[in-house]
mmCIF file of N, CA and C in Angstrom:
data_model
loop_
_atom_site.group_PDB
_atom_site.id
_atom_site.type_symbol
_atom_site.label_atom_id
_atom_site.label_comp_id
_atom_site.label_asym_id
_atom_site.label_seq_id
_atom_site.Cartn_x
_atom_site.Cartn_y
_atom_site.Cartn_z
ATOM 1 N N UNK A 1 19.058 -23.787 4.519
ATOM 2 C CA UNK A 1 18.627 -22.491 4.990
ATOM 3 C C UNK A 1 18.206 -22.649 6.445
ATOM 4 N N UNK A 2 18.489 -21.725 7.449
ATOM 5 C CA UNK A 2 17.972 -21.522 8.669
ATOM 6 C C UNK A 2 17.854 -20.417 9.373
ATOM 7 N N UNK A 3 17.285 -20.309 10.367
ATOM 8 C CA UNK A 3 16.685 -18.679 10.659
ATOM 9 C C UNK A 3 16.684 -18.878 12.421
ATOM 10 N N UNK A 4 17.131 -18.030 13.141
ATOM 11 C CA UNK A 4 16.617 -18.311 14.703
ATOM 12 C C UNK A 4 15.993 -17.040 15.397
ATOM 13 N N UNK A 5 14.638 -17.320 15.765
ATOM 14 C CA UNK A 5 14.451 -16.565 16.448
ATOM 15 C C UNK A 5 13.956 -16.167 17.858
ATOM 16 N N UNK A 6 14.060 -15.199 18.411
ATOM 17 C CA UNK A 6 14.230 -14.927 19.452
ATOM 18 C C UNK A 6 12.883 -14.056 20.344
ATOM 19 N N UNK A 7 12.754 -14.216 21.069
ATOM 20 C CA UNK A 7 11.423 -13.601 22.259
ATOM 21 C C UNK A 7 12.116 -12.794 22.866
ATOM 22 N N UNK A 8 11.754 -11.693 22.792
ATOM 23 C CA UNK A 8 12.365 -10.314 23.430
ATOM 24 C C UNK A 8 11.136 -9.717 24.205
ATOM 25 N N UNK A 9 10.064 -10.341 24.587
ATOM 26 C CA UNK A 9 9.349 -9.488 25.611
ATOM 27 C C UNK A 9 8.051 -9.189 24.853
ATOM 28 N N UNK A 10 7.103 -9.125 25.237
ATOM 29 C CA UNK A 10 5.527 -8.666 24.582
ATOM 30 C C UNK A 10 5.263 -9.632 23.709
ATOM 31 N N UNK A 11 5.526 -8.509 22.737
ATOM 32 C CA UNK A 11 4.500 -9.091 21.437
ATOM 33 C C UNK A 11 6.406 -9.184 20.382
ATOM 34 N N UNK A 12 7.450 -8.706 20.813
ATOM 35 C CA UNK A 12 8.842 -8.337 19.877
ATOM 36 C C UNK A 12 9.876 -9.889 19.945
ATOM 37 N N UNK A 13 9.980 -9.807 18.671
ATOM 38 C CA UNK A 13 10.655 -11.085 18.236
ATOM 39 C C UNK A 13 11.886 -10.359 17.541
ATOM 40 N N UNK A 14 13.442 -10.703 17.878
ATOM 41 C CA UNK A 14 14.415 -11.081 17.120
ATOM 42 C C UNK A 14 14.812 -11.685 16.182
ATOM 43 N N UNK A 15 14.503 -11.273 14.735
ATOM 44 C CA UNK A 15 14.913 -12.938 14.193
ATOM 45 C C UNK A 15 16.188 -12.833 13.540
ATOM 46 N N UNK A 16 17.023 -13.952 13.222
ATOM 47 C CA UNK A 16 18.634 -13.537 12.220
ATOM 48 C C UNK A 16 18.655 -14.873 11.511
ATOM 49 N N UNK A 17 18.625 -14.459 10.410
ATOM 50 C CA UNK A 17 18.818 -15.182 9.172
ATOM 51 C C UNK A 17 19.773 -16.135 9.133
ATOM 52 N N UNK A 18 20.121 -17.382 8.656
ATOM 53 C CA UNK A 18 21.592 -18.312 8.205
ATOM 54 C C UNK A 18 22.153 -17.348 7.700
ATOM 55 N N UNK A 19 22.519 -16.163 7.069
ATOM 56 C CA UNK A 19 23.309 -15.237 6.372
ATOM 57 C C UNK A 19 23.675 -14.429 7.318
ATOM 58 N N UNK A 20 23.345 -14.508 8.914
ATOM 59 C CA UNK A 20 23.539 -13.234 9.539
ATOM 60 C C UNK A 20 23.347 -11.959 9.795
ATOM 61 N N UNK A 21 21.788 -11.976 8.882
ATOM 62 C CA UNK A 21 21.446 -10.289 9.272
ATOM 63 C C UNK A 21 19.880 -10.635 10.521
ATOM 64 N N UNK A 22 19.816 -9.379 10.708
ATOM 65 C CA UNK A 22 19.092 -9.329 11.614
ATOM 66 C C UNK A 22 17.621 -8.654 11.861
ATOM 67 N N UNK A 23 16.281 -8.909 11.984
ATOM 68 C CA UNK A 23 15.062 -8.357 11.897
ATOM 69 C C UNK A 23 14.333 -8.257 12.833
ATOM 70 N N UNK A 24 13.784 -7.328 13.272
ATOM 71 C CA UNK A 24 13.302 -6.859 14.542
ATOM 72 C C UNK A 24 11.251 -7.233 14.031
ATOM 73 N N UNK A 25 10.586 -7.827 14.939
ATOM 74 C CA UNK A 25 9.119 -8.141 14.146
ATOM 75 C C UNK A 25 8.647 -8.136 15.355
ATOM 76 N N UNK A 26 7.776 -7.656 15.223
ATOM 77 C CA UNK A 26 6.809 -6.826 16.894
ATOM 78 C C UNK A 26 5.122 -7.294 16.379
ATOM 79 N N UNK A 27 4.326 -6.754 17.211
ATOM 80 C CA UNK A 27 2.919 -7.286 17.072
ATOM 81 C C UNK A 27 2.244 -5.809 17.444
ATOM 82 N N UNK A 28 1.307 -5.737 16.541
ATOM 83 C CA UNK A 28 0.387 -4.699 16.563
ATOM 84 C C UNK A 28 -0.104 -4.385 18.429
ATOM 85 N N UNK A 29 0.032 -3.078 18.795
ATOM 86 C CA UNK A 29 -0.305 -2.528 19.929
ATOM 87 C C UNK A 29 -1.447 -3.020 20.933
ATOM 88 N N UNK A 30 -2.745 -3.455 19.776
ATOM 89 C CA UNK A 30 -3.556 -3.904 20.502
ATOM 90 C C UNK A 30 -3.741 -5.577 20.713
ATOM 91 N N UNK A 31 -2.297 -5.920 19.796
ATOM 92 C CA UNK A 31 -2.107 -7.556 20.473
ATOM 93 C C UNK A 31 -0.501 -7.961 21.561
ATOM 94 N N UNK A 32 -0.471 -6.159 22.174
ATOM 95 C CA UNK A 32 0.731 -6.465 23.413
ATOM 96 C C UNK A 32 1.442 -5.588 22.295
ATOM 97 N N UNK A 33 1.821 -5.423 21.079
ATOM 98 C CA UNK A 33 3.185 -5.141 20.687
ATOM 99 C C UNK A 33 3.286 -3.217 21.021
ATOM 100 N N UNK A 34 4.538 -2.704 20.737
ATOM 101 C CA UNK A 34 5.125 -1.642 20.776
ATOM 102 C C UNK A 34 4.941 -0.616 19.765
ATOM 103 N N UNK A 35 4.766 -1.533 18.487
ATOM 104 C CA UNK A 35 5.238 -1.094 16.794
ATOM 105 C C UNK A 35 6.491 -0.505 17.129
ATOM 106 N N UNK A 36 7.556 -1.313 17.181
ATOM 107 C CA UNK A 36 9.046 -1.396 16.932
ATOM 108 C C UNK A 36 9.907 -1.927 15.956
ATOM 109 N N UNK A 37 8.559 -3.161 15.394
ATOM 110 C CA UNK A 37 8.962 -3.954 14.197
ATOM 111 C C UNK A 37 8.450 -4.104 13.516
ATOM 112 N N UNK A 38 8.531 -4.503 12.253
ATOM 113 C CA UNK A 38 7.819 -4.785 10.981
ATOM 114 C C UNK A 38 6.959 -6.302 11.295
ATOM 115 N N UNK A 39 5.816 -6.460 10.915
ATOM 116 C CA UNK A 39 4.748 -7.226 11.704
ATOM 117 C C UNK A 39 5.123 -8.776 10.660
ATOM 118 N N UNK A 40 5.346 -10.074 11.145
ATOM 119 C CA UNK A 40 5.575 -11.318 10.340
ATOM 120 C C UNK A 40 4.884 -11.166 9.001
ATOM 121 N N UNK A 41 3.843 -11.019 9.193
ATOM 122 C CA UNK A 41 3.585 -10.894 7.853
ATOM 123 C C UNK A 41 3.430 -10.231 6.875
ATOM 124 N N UNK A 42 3.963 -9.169 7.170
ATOM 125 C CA UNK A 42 4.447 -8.153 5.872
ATOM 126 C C UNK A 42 5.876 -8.540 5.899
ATOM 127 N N UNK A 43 6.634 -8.953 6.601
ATOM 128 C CA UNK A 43 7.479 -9.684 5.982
ATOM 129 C C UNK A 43 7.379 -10.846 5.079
ATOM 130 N N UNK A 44 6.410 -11.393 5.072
ATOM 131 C CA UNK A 44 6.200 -12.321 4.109
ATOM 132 C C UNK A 44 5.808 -12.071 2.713
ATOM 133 N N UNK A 45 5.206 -10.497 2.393
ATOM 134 C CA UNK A 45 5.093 -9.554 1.468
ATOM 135 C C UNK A 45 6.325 -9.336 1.222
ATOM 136 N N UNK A 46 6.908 -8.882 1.964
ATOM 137 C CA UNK A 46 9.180 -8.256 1.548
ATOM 138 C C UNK A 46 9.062 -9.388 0.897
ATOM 139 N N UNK A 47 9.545 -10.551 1.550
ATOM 140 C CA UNK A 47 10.127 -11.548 0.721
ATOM 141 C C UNK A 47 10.027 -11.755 -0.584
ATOM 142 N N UNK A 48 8.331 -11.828 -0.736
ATOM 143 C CA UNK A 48 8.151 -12.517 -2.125
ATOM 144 C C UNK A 48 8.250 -11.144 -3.172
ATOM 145 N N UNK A 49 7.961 -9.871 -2.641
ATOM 146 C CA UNK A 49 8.610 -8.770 -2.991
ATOM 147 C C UNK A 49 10.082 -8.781 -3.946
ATOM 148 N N UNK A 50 10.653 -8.931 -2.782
ATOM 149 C CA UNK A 50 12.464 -8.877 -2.824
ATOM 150 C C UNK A 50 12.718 -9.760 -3.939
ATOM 151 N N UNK A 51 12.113 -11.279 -3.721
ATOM 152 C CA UNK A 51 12.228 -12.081 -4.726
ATOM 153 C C UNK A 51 11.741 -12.065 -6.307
ATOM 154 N N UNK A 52 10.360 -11.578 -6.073
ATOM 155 C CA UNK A 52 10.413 -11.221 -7.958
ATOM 156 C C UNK A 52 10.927 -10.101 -8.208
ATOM 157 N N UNK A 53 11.420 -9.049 -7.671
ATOM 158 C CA UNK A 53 12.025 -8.079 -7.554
ATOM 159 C C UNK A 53 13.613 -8.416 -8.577
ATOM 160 N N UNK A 54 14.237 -9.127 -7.769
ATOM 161 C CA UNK A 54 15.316 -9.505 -7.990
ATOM 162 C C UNK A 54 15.770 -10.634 -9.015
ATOM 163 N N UNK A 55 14.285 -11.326 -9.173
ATOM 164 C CA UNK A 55 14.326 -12.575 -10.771
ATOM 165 C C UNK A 55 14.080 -10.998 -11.828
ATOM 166 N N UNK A 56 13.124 -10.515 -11.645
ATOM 167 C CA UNK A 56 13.042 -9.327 -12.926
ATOM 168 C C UNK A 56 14.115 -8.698 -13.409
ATOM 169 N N UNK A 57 14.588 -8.184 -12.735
ATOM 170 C CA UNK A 57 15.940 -7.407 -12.976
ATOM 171 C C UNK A 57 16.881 -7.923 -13.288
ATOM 172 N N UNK A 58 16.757 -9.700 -12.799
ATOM 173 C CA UNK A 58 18.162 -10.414 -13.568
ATOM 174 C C UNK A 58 17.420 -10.353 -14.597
ATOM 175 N N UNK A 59 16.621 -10.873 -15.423
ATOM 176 C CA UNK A 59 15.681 -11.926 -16.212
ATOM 177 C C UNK A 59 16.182 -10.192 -17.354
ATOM 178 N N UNK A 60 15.777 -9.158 -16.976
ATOM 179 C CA UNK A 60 16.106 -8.257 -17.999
ATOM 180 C C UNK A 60 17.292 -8.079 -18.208
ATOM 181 N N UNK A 61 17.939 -8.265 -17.360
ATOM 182 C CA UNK A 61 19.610 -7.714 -17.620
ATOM 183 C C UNK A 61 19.837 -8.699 -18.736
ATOM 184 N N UNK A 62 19.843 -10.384 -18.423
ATOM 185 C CA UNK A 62 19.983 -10.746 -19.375
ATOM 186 C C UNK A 62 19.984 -11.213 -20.546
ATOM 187 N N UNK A 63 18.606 -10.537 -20.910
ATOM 188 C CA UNK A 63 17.923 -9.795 -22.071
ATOM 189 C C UNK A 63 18.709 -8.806 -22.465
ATOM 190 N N UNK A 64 19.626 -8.324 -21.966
ATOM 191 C CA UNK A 64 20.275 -7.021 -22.559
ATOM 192 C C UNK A 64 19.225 -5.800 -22.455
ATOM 193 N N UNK A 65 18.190 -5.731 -21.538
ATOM 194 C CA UNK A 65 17.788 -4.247 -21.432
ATOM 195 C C UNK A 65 18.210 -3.371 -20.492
ATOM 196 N N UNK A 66 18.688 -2.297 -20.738
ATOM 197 C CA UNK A 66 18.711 -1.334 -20.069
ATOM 198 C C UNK A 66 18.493 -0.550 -18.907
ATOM 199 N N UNK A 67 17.986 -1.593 -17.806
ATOM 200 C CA UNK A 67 17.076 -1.378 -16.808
ATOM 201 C C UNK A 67 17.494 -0.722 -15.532
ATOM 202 N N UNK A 68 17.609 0.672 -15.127
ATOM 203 C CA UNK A 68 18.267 1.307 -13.937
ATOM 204 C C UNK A 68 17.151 1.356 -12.668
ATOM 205 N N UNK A 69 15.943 0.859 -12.890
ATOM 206 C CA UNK A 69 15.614 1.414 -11.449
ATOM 207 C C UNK A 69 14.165 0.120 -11.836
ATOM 208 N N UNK A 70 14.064 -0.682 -10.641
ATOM 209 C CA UNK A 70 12.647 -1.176 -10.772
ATOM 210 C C UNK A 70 12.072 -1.325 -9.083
ATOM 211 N N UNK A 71 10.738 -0.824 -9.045
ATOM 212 C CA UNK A 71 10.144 -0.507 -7.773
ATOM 213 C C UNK A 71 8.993 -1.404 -7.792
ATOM 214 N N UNK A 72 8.566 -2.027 -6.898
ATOM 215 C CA UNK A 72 7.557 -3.319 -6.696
ATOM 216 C C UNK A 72 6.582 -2.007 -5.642
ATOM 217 N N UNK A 73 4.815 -2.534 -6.139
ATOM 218 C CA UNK A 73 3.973 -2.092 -4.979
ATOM 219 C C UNK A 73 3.066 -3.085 -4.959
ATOM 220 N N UNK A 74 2.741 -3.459 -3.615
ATOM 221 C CA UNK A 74 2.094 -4.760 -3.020
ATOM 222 C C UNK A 74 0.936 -4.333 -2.412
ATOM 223 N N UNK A 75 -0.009 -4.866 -2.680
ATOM 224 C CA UNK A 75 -1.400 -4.694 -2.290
ATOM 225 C C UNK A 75 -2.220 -5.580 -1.740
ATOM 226 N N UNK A 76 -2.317 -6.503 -0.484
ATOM 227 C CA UNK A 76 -3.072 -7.723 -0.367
ATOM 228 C C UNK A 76 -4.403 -7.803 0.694
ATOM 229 N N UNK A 77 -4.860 -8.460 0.562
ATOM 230 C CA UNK A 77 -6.266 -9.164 1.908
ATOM 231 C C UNK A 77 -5.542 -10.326 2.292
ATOM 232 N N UNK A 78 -6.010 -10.688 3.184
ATOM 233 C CA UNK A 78 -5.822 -11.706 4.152
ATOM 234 C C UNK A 78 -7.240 -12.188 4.301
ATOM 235 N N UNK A 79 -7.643 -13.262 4.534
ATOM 236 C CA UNK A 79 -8.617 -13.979 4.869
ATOM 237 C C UNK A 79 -9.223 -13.336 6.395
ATOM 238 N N UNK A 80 -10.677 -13.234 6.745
ATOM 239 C CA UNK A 80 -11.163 -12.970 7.989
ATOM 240 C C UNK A 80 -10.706 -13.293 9.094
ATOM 241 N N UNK A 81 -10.946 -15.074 8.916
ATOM 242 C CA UNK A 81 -10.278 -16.128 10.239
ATOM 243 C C UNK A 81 -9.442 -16.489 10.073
ATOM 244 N N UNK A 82 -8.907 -17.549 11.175
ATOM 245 C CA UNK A 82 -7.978 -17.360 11.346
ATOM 246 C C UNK A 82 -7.810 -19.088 10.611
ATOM 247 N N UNK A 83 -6.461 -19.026 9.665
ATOM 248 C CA UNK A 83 -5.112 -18.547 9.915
ATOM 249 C C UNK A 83 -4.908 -17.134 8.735
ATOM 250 N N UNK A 84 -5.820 -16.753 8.598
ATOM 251 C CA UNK A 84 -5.931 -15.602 8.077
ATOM 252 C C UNK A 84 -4.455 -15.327 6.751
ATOM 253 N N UNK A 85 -4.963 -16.418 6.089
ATOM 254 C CA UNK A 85 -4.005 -16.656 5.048
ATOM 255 C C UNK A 85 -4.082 -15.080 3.747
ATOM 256 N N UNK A 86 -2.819 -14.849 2.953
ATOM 257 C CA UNK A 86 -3.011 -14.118 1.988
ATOM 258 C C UNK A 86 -4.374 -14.267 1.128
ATOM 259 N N UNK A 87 -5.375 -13.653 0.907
ATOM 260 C CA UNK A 87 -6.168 -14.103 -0.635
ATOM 261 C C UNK A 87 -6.314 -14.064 -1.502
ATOM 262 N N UNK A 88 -5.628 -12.781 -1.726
ATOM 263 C CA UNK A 88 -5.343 -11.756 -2.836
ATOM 264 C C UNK A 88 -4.206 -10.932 -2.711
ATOM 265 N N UNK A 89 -3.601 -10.931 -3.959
ATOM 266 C CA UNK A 89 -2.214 -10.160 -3.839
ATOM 267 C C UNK A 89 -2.445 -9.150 -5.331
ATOM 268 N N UNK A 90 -1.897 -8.045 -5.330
ATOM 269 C CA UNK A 90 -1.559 -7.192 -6.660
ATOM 270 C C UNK A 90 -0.303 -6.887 -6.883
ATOM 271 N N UNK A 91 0.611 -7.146 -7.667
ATOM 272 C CA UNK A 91 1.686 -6.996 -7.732
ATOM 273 C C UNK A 91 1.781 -5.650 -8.860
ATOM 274 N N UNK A 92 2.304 -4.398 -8.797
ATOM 275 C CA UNK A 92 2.722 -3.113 -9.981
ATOM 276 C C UNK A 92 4.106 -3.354 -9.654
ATOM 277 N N UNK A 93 4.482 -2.976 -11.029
ATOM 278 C CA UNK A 93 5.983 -2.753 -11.466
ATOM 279 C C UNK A 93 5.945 -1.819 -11.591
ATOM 280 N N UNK A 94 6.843 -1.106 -11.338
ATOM 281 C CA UNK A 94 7.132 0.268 -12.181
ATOM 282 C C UNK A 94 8.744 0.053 -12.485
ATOM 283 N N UNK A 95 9.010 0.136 -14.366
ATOM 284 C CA UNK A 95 10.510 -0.230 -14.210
ATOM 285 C C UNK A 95 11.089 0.836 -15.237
ATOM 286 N N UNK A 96 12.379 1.215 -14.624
ATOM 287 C CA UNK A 96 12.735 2.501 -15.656
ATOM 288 C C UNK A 96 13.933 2.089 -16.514
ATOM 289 N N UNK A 97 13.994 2.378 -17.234
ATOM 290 C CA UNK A 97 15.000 2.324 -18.251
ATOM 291 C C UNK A 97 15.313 2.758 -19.597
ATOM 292 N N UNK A 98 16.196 2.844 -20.484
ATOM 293 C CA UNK A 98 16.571 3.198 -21.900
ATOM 294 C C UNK A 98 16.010 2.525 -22.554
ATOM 295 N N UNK A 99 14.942 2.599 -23.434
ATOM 296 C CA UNK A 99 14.497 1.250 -24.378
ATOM 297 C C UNK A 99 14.218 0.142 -24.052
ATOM 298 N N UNK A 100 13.594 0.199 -23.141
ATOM 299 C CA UNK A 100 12.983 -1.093 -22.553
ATOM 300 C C UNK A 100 11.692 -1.586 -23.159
ATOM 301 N N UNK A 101 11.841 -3.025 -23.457
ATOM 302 C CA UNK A 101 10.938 -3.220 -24.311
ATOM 303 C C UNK A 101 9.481 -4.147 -23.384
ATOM 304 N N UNK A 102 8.822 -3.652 -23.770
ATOM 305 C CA UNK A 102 7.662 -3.830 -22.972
ATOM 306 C C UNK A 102 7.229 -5.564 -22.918
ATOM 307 N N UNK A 103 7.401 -6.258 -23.801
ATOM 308 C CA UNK A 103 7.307 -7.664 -23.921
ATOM 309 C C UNK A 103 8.581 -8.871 -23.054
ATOM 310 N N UNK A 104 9.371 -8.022 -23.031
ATOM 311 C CA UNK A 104 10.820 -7.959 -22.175
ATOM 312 C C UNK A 104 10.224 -8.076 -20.985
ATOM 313 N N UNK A 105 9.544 -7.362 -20.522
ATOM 314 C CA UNK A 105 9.101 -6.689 -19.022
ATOM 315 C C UNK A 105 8.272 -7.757 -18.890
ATOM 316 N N UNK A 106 6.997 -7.886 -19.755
ATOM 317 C CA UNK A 106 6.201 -9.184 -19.599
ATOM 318 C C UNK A 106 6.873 -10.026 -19.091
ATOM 319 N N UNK A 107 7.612 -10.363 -20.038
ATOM 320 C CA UNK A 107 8.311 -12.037 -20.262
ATOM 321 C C UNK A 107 8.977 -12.502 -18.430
ATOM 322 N N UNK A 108 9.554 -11.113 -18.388
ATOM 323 C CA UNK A 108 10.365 -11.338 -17.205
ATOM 324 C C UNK A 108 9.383 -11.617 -16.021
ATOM 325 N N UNK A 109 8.545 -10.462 -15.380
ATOM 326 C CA UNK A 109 7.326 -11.014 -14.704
ATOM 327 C C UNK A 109 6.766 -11.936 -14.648
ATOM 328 N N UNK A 110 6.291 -12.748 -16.104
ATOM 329 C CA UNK A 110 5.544 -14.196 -16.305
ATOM 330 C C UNK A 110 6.905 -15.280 -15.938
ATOM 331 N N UNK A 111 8.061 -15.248 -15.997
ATOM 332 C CA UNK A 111 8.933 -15.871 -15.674
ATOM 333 C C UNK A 111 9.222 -15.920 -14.418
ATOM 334 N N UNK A 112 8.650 -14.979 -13.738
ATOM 335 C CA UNK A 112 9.126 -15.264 -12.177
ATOM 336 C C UNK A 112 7.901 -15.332 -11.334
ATOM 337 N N UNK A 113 6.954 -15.069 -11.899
ATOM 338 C CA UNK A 113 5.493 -15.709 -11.255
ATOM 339 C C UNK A 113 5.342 -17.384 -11.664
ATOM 340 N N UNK A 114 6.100 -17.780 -12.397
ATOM 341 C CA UNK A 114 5.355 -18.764 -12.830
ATOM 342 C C UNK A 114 6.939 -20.013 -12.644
ATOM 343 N N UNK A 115 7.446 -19.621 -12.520
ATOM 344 C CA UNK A 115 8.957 -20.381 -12.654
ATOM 345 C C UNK A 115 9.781 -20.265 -11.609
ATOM 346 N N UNK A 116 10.716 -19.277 -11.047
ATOM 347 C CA UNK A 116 11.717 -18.560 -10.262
ATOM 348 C C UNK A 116 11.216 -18.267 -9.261
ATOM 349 N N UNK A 117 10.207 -17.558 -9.130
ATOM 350 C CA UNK A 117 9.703 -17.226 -7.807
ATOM 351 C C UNK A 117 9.044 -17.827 -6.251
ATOM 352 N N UNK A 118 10.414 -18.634 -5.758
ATOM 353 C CA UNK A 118 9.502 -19.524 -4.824
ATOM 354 C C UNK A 118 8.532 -18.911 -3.935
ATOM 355 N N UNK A 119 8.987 -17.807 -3.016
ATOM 356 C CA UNK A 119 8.020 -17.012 -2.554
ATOM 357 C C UNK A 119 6.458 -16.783 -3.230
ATOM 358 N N UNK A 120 6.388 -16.179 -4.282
ATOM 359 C CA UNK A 120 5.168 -15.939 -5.633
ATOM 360 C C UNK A 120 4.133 -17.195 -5.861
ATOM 361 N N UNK A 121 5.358 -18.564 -5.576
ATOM 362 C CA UNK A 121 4.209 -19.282 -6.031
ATOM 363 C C UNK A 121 4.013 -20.460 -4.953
ATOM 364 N N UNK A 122 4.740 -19.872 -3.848
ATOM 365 C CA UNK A 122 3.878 -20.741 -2.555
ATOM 366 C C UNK A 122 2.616 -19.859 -2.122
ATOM 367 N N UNK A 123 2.781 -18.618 -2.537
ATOM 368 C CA UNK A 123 1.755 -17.566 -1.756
ATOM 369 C C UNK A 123 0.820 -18.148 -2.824
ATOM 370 N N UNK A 124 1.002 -17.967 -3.691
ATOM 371 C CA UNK A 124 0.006 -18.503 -4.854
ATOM 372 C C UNK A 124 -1.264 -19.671 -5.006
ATOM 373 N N UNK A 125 -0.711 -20.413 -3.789
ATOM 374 C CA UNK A 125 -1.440 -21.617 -3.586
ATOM 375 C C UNK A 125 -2.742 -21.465 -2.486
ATOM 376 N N UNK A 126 -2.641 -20.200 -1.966
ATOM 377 C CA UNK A 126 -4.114 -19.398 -1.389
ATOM 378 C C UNK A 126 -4.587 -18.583 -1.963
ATOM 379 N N UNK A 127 -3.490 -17.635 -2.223
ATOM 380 C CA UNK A 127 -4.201 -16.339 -3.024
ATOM 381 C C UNK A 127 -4.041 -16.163 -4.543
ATOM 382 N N UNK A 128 -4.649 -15.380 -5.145
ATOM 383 C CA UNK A 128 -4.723 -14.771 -5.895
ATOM 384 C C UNK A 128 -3.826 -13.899 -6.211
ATOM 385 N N UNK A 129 -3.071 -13.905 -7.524
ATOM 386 C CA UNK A 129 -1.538 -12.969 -7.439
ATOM 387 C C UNK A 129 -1.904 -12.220 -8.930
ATOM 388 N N UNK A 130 -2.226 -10.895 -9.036
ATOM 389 C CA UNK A 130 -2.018 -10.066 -10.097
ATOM 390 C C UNK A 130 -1.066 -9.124 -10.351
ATOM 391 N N UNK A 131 -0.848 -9.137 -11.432
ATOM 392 C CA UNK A 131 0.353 -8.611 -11.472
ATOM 393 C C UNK A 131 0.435 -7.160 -12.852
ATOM 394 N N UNK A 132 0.810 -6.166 -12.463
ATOM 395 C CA UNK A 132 0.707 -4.862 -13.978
ATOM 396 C C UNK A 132 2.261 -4.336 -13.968
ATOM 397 N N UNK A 133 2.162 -3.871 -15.076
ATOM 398 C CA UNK A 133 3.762 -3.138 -15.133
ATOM 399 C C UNK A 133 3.667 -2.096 -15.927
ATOM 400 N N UNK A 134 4.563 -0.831 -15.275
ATOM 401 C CA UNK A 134 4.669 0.575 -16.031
ATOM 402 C C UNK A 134 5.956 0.810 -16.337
ATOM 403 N N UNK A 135 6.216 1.433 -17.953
ATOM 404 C CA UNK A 135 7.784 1.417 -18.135
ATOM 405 C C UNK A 135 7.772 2.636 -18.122
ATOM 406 N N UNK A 136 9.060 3.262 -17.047
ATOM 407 C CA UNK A 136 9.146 4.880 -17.234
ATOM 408 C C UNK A 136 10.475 4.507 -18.023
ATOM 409 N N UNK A 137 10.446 5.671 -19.059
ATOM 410 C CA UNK A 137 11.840 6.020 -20.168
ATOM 411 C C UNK A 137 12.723 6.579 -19.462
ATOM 412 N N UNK A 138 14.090 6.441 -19.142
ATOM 413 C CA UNK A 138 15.144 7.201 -18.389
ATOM 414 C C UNK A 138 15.745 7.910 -19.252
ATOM 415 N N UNK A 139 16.105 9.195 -18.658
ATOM 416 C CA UNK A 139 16.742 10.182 -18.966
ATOM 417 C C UNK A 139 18.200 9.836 -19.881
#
């Protein structure tokens, strides 16, 4: 894996992934930045986001559930000083589907907090990671 990034002026960084996409990450106004970009470390929220995001939804599929729509909401502190590490994280699910079975949903979550999730469980090693889940029934 590799990533390069780039100094574009102020507080705004370029960065592009080994895969070739591309992320614009700026610094809050009153440390030089613009707010043009999404700030490093809520990208570091996406990630581990994206990532149990994406173990859940396999982890159910192949369970055979039904699962059309699942939405992650992230809630964290950061430590005072500095390096002002994560301390606490809340992780909600909200996942929709036909008969989705609620132990399913567990299973999958505890499987990617605890197993799959590299993001989840490097953050894990400062903070505090909770985690809830809501099953909406689809139409």
């Amino acid at each position: 894996m590799r990533a390069v990034i780039r100094w574009a002026g102020d507080a705004l960084f370029v960065a592009e992934s080994g895969s070739g996409h591309t992320v614009v990450m700026d610094g809050p106004p009153e440390a030089g930045g613009r707010n043009v970009g999404i700030r490093p470390m809520e990208m570091v929220l996406l990630g581990m986001g994206g990532c149990t995001a994406y173990d859940v939804v396999s982890i159910l599929r192949k369970a055979r559930q039904d699962v059309r729509d699942c939405r992650i909401e992230i809630e964290a502190k950061r430590a005072d000083s500095p390096p002002q590490v994560f301390t606490s994280i809340h992780v909600r699910f909200l996942v929709r589907g036909k008969g989705l079975l609620a132990q399913q949903v567990e299973r999958a979550i505890r499987l990617s907090a605890e197993k799959y999730c590299s993001a989840s469980i490097m953050l894990g090693k400062t903070a505090d990671i909770t985690h809830e889940f809501e099953i909406v029934e689809a139409d």
